[in-house]
Amino acid sequence: MAYQPLLLNDDGTSLVRSDSSLDLETMSTMYLKNPTYHKNPKSLDAKLIYSLFIPCLGVGAMVFMLMRSMARGYEYEMNKCYGCDLCDDACPVRLFNSGDKLNIIYNTWNNEDDGVPLYSCLTCSACTNACPQLVDYDSYVDIRRNMIVGGPPATEIPHTVLQAVLAAEAEEDADGYFMSIDEYPIDSN
């Protein structure tokens, strides 16, 4: 049951409207004297409920955005695909595999092998450039390659050549073969 503010008589006592024998004109003057009185308490309740619900919407939106940012990764990228087959048409691997295409998404979601090995991917980004959703297949291929080889996950640097260079720079005996960044003759002008 919703309670509403009381109507007050001129002497300050509360007035129960159902027990009152006052006419409409007297009641309307009392409404003017007591502006906190609401004719429809349910509308006030709805506004209060709505004002309580607003922070929940804000927190819910933040949780949703947090979950979406955590879902970023190759699974999120693969979910963006809607099967237009433009990536398969752009893939140059079929030129070397007697016309067979590299079906990355098909192989991933169905856990099947269609005859074209995943390591035949050139990571040339032709599929990503042809994709209307801009699905990043190259980083997925690099992650899968590192899972097979047993190396560290390569989610930070998806380019294979850059990974090889950084790995070679990290070796102890590689210091003599590489020039440090400070020694490069680069002008910052």
PDB file of C-alpha atoms in Angstrom:
ATOM      1  CA  MET A   1       0.000   0.000   0.000  1.00  0.00           C
ATOM      2  CA  ALA A   2       1.394   3.386  -0.965  1.00  0.00           C
ATOM      3  CA  TYR A   3       1.189   6.232   1.512  1.00  0.00           C
ATOM      4  CA  GLN A   4       0.963   9.806   0.405  1.00  0.00           C
ATOM      5  CA  PRO A   5       1.632  13.049   2.254  1.00  0.00           C
ATOM      6  CA  LEU A   6      -1.193  14.257   4.432  1.00  0.00           C
ATOM      7  CA  LEU A   7      -3.494  17.152   3.750  1.00  0.00           C
ATOM      8  CA  LEU A   8      -3.394  19.557   6.631  1.00  0.00           C
ATOM      9  CA  ASN A   9      -6.233  21.635   8.030  1.00  0.00           C
ATOM     10  CA  ASP A  10      -5.670  25.279   8.838  1.00  0.00           C
ATOM     11  CA  ASP A  11      -4.971  24.339  12.450  1.00  0.00           C
ATOM     12  CA  GLY A  12      -2.207  21.888  11.358  1.00  0.00           C
ATOM     13  CA  THR A  13      -4.079  18.656  11.979  1.00  0.00           C
ATOM     14  CA  SER A  14      -4.157  15.994   9.298  1.00  0.00           C
ATOM     15  CA  LEU A  15      -7.218  15.613   7.142  1.00  0.00           C
ATOM     16  CA  VAL A  16      -8.366  12.228   5.895  1.00  0.00           C
ATOM     17  CA  ARG A  17      -9.947  12.844   2.533  1.00  0.00           C
ATOM     18  CA  SER A  18     -12.352   9.920   2.636  1.00  0.00           C
ATOM     19  CA  ASP A  19     -13.749  11.011   6.018  1.00  0.00           C
ATOM     20  CA  SER A  20     -13.973  14.656   5.046  1.00  0.00           C
ATOM     21  CA  SER A  21     -17.148  16.402   3.986  1.00  0.00           C
ATOM     22  CA  LEU A  22     -15.316  19.281   2.293  1.00  0.00           C
ATOM     23  CA  ASP A  23     -16.335  20.338  -1.178  1.00  0.00           C
ATOM     24  CA  LEU A  24     -14.030  20.318  -4.213  1.00  0.00           C
ATOM     25  CA  GLU A  25     -13.249  24.052  -4.066  1.00  0.00           C
ATOM     26  CA  THR A  26     -12.045  23.852  -0.468  1.00  0.00           C
ATOM     27  CA  MET A  27      -9.970  20.773  -1.305  1.00  0.00           C
ATOM     28  CA  SER A  28      -8.292  22.545  -4.232  1.00  0.00           C
ATOM     29  CA  THR A  29      -7.296  25.458  -2.002  1.00  0.00           C
ATOM     30  CA  MET A  30      -5.770  22.932   0.384  1.00  0.00           C
ATOM     31  CA  TYR A  31      -3.786  21.454  -2.529  1.00  0.00           C
ATOM     32  CA  LEU A  32      -2.352  24.905  -3.179  1.00  0.00           C
ATOM     33  CA  LYS A  33      -1.412  25.328   0.475  1.00  0.00           C
ATOM     34  CA  ASN A  34       0.216  21.878   0.617  1.00  0.00           C
ATOM     35  CA  PRO A  35       2.152  21.379  -2.623  1.00  0.00           C
ATOM     36  CA  THR A  36       3.703  18.150  -1.363  1.00  0.00           C
ATOM     37  CA  TYR A  37       0.344  16.408  -1.668  1.00  0.00           C
ATOM     38  CA  HIS A  38       0.130  14.244  -4.774  1.00  0.00           C
ATOM     39  CA  LYS A  39      -3.138  13.315  -6.385  1.00  0.00           C
ATOM     40  CA  ASN A  40      -1.739  10.107  -7.881  1.00  0.00           C
ATOM     41  CA  PRO A  41       0.670   8.390  -5.499  1.00  0.00           C
ATOM     42  CA  LYS A  42       1.337   5.600  -8.004  1.00  0.00           C
ATOM     43  CA  SER A  43       2.963   8.034 -10.411  1.00  0.00           C
ATOM     44  CA  LEU A  44       5.264   9.131  -7.601  1.00  0.00           C
ATOM     45  CA  ASP A  45       6.068   5.494  -6.831  1.00  0.00           C
ATOM     46  CA  ALA A  46       6.867   4.864 -10.485  1.00  0.00           C
ATOM     47  CA  LYS A  47       9.239   7.813 -10.534  1.00  0.00           C
ATOM     48  CA  LEU A  48      10.955   6.615  -7.378  1.00  0.00           C
ATOM     49  CA  ILE A  49      11.294   3.090  -8.740  1.00  0.00           C
ATOM     50  CA  TYR A  50      12.668   4.497 -11.994  1.00  0.00           C
ATOM     51  CA  SER A  51      15.195   6.627 -10.106  1.00  0.00           C
ATOM     52  CA  LEU A  52      16.289   3.554  -8.155  1.00  0.00           C
ATOM     53  CA  PHE A  53      16.522   1.550 -11.377  1.00  0.00           C
ATOM     54  CA  ILE A  54      18.799   4.061 -13.148  1.00  0.00           C
ATOM     55  CA  PRO A  55      21.952   3.105 -11.179  1.00  0.00           C
ATOM     56  CA  CYS A  56      21.189  -0.555 -11.887  1.00  0.00           C
ATOM     57  CA  LEU A  57      21.132   0.233 -15.591  1.00  0.00           C
ATOM     58  CA  GLY A  58      24.454   2.016 -15.262  1.00  0.00           C
ATOM     59  CA  VAL A  59      26.055  -0.859 -13.376  1.00  0.00           C
ATOM     60  CA  GLY A  60      24.516  -3.354 -15.789  1.00  0.00           C
ATOM     61  CA  ALA A  61      25.889  -1.422 -18.741  1.00  0.00           C
ATOM     62  CA  MET A  62      29.343  -1.336 -17.165  1.00  0.00           C
ATOM     63  CA  VAL A  63      29.232  -5.083 -16.475  1.00  0.00           C
ATOM     64  CA  PHE A  64      28.088  -5.700 -20.053  1.00  0.00           C
ATOM     65  CA  MET A  65      30.931  -3.582 -21.453  1.00  0.00           C
ATOM     66  CA  LEU A  66      33.428  -5.342 -19.180  1.00  0.00           C
ATOM     67  CA  MET A  67      32.224  -8.742 -20.345  1.00  0.00           C
ATOM     68  CA  ARG A  68      32.390  -7.623 -23.976  1.00  0.00           C
ATOM     69  CA  SER A  69      35.961  -6.393 -23.548  1.00  0.00           C
ATOM     70  CA  MET A  70      36.944  -9.666 -21.892  1.00  0.00           C
ATOM     71  CA  ALA A  71      35.376 -11.593 -24.767  1.00  0.00           C
ATOM     72  CA  ARG A  72      37.686  -9.971 -27.294  1.00  0.00           C
ATOM     73  CA  GLY A  73      39.931 -12.598 -28.784  1.00  0.00           C
ATOM     74  CA  TYR A  74      39.910 -15.108 -31.561  1.00  0.00           C
ATOM     75  CA  GLU A  75      36.589 -16.620 -30.457  1.00  0.00           C
ATOM     76  CA  TYR A  76      34.969 -13.189 -30.637  1.00  0.00           C
ATOM     77  CA  GLU A  77      36.556 -12.656 -34.043  1.00  0.00           C
ATOM     78  CA  MET A  78      35.245 -15.984 -35.320  1.00  0.00           C
ATOM     79  CA  ASN A  79      31.747 -15.159 -34.048  1.00  0.00           C
ATOM     80  CA  LYS A  80      31.682 -12.038 -36.219  1.00  0.00           C
ATOM     81  CA  CYS A  81      31.706 -14.194 -39.366  1.00  0.00           C
ATOM     82  CA  TYR A  82      28.372 -14.620 -41.128  1.00  0.00           C
ATOM     83  CA  GLY A  83      29.573 -16.968 -43.876  1.00  0.00           C
ATOM     84  CA  CYS A  84      29.845 -14.762 -46.968  1.00  0.00           C
ATOM     85  CA  ASP A  85      32.814 -16.868 -48.240  1.00  0.00           C
ATOM     86  CA  LEU A  86      34.756 -13.820 -49.480  1.00  0.00           C
ATOM     87  CA  CYS A  87      37.767 -14.812 -47.373  1.00  0.00           C
ATOM     88  CA  ASP A  88      37.976 -18.185 -49.106  1.00  0.00           C
ATOM     89  CA  ASP A  89      37.835 -16.521 -52.513  1.00  0.00           C
ATOM     90  CA  ALA A  90      40.643 -14.112 -51.587  1.00  0.00           C
ATOM     91  CA  CYS A  91      42.923 -16.755 -50.046  1.00  0.00           C
ATOM     92  CA  PRO A  92      46.050 -17.366 -52.179  1.00  0.00           C
ATOM     93  CA  VAL A  93      46.641 -20.782 -50.565  1.00  0.00           C
ATOM     94  CA  ARG A  94      44.302 -22.403 -53.093  1.00  0.00           C
ATOM     95  CA  LEU A  95      46.775 -21.525 -55.841  1.00  0.00           C
ATOM     96  CA  PHE A  96      49.271 -23.905 -54.229  1.00  0.00           C
ATOM     97  CA  ASN A  97      46.850 -26.616 -53.046  1.00  0.00           C
ATOM     98  CA  SER A  98      45.258 -27.587 -56.374  1.00  0.00           C
ATOM     99  CA  GLY A  99      42.296 -25.262 -55.864  1.00  0.00           C
ATOM    100  CA  ASP A 100      41.466 -26.290 -52.285  1.00  0.00           C
ATOM    101  CA  LYS A 101      40.642 -23.373 -50.000  1.00  0.00           C
ATOM    102  CA  LEU A 102      41.798 -22.854 -46.437  1.00  0.00           C
ATOM    103  CA  ASN A 103      38.547 -22.867 -44.447  1.00  0.00           C
ATOM    104  CA  ILE A 104      39.726 -21.500 -41.109  1.00  0.00           C
ATOM    105  CA  ILE A 105      36.302 -20.965 -39.562  1.00  0.00           C
ATOM    106  CA  TYR A 106      34.943 -24.269 -40.854  1.00  0.00           C
ATOM    107  CA  ASN A 107      37.897 -26.134 -39.375  1.00  0.00           C
ATOM    108  CA  THR A 108      37.635 -24.266 -36.087  1.00  0.00           C
ATOM    109  CA  TRP A 109      33.957 -24.604 -35.253  1.00  0.00           C
ATOM    110  CA  ASN A 110      33.425 -28.106 -36.604  1.00  0.00           C
ATOM    111  CA  ASN A 111      36.729 -29.530 -35.333  1.00  0.00           C
ATOM    112  CA  GLU A 112      37.182 -31.113 -38.738  1.00  0.00           C
ATOM    113  CA  ASP A 113      39.918 -31.118 -41.303  1.00  0.00           C
ATOM    114  CA  ASP A 114      38.980 -30.447 -44.905  1.00  0.00           C
ATOM    115  CA  GLY A 115      42.336 -31.515 -46.299  1.00  0.00           C
ATOM    116  CA  VAL A 116      44.145 -28.165 -46.305  1.00  0.00           C
ATOM    117  CA  PRO A 117      46.477 -27.950 -43.294  1.00  0.00           C
ATOM    118  CA  LEU A 118      46.327 -24.849 -41.120  1.00  0.00           C
ATOM    119  CA  TYR A 119      50.083 -24.348 -41.348  1.00  0.00           C
ATOM    120  CA  SER A 120      49.706 -23.605 -45.060  1.00  0.00           C
ATOM    121  CA  CYS A 121      48.285 -20.173 -44.156  1.00  0.00           C
ATOM    122  CA  LEU A 122      50.647 -17.423 -45.297  1.00  0.00           C
ATOM    123  CA  THR A 123      49.286 -14.828 -42.826  1.00  0.00           C
ATOM    124  CA  CYS A 124      49.124 -12.387 -45.709  1.00  0.00           C
ATOM    125  CA  SER A 125      45.898 -10.692 -44.460  1.00  0.00           C
ATOM    126  CA  ALA A 126      44.154 -11.158 -47.814  1.00  0.00           C
ATOM    127  CA  CYS A 127      41.202 -12.754 -46.022  1.00  0.00           C
ATOM    128  CA  THR A 128      40.964  -9.914 -43.494  1.00  0.00           C
ATOM    129  CA  ASN A 129      41.088  -7.314 -46.259  1.00  0.00           C
ATOM    130  CA  ALA A 130      38.294  -9.097 -48.152  1.00  0.00           C
ATOM    131  CA  CYS A 131      36.119  -9.607 -45.066  1.00  0.00           C
ATOM    132  CA  PRO A 132      33.229  -7.134 -44.622  1.00  0.00           C
ATOM    133  CA  GLN A 133      33.380  -7.745 -40.839  1.00  0.00           C
ATOM    134  CA  LEU A 134      37.203  -7.301 -40.774  1.00  0.00           C
ATOM    135  CA  VAL A 135      37.725 -10.585 -38.937  1.00  0.00           C
ATOM    136  CA  ASP A 136      41.402 -10.884 -37.976  1.00  0.00           C
ATOM    137  CA  TYR A 137      42.283 -14.426 -39.050  1.00  0.00           C
ATOM    138  CA  ASP A 138      46.064 -13.973 -38.908  1.00  0.00           C
ATOM    139  CA  SER A 139      46.238 -13.579 -35.144  1.00  0.00           C
ATOM    140  CA  TYR A 140      44.094 -16.691 -34.769  1.00  0.00           C
ATOM    141  CA  VAL A 141      46.454 -18.681 -37.001  1.00  0.00           C
ATOM    142  CA  ASP A 142      49.453 -17.461 -35.002  1.00  0.00           C
ATOM    143  CA  ILE A 143      47.798 -18.454 -31.734  1.00  0.00           C
ATOM    144  CA  ARG A 144      47.018 -21.922 -33.105  1.00  0.00           C
ATOM    145  CA  ARG A 145      50.569 -22.316 -34.403  1.00  0.00           C
ATOM    146  CA  ASN A 146      52.027 -21.470 -31.012  1.00  0.00           C
ATOM    147  CA  MET A 147      49.635 -23.885 -29.337  1.00  0.00           C
ATOM    148  CA  ILE A 148      50.833 -26.680 -31.636  1.00  0.00           C
ATOM    149  CA  VAL A 149      54.529 -25.836 -31.348  1.00  0.00           C
ATOM    150  CA  GLY A 150      54.294 -25.272 -27.607  1.00  0.00           C
ATOM    151  CA  GLY A 151      55.585 -21.719 -27.530  1.00  0.00           C
ATOM    152  CA  PRO A 152      54.188 -18.797 -25.572  1.00  0.00           C
ATOM    153  CA  PRO A 153      50.889 -17.361 -26.779  1.00  0.00           C
ATOM    154  CA  ALA A 154      51.410 -14.711 -29.433  1.00  0.00           C
ATOM    155  CA  THR A 155      48.404 -12.558 -28.769  1.00  0.00           C
ATOM    156  CA  GLU A 156      50.353  -9.329 -28.342  1.00  0.00           C
ATOM    157  CA  ILE A 157      52.284  -9.408 -31.633  1.00  0.00           C
ATOM    158  CA  PRO A 158      50.393 -11.238 -34.379  1.00  0.00           C
ATOM    159  CA  HIS A 159      53.014 -10.804 -37.092  1.00  0.00           C
ATOM    160  CA  THR A 160      55.160 -13.949 -37.375  1.00  0.00           C
ATOM    161  CA  VAL A 161      58.304 -12.313 -38.735  1.00  0.00           C
ATOM    162  CA  LEU A 162      58.334  -9.687 -36.003  1.00  0.00           C
ATOM    163  CA  GLN A 163      57.961 -12.437 -33.419  1.00  0.00           C
ATOM    164  CA  ALA A 164      60.971 -14.265 -34.865  1.00  0.00           C
ATOM    165  CA  VAL A 165      63.078 -11.097 -34.802  1.00  0.00           C
ATOM    166  CA  LEU A 166      62.126 -10.331 -31.209  1.00  0.00           C
ATOM    167  CA  ALA A 167      62.854 -13.913 -30.180  1.00  0.00           C
ATOM    168  CA  ALA A 168      66.264 -13.738 -31.855  1.00  0.00           C
ATOM    169  CA  GLU A 169      67.017 -10.449 -30.112  1.00  0.00           C
ATOM    170  CA  ALA A 170      66.149 -12.028 -26.792  1.00  0.00           C
ATOM    171  CA  GLU A 171      68.783 -14.750 -27.182  1.00  0.00           C
ATOM    172  CA  GLU A 172      72.022 -14.273 -25.269  1.00  0.00           C
ATOM    173  CA  ASP A 173      74.368 -14.740 -28.223  1.00  0.00           C
ATOM    174  CA  ALA A 174      72.314 -12.536 -30.535  1.00  0.00           C
ATOM    175  CA  ASP A 175      73.734  -9.277 -29.162  1.00  0.00           C
ATOM    176  CA  GLY A 176      76.614  -9.283 -31.637  1.00  0.00           C
ATOM    177  CA  TYR A 177      74.324  -9.718 -34.653  1.00  0.00           C
ATOM    178  CA  PHE A 178      71.810  -6.968 -33.905  1.00  0.00           C
ATOM    179  CA  MET A 179      72.315  -3.246 -33.621  1.00  0.00           C
ATOM    180  CA  SER A 180      70.607  -1.673 -30.645  1.00  0.00           C
ATOM    181  CA  ILE A 181      67.977   0.961 -31.204  1.00  0.00           C
ATOM    182  CA  ASP A 182      70.193   3.641 -29.662  1.00  0.00           C
ATOM    183  CA  GLU A 183      72.855   3.080 -32.345  1.00  0.00           C
ATOM    184  CA  TYR A 184      70.534   3.681 -35.311  1.00  0.00           C
ATOM    185  CA  PRO A 185      71.195   7.018 -37.058  1.00  0.00           C
ATOM    186  CA  ILE A 186      67.654   8.367 -36.742  1.00  0.00           C
ATOM    187  CA  ASP A 187      66.833  12.062 -36.574  1.00  0.00           C
ATOM    188  CA  SER A 188      63.738  12.980 -34.627  1.00  0.00           C
ATOM    189  CA  ASN A 189      63.266  16.175 -36.647  1.00  0.00           C
TER     190      ASN A 189
END
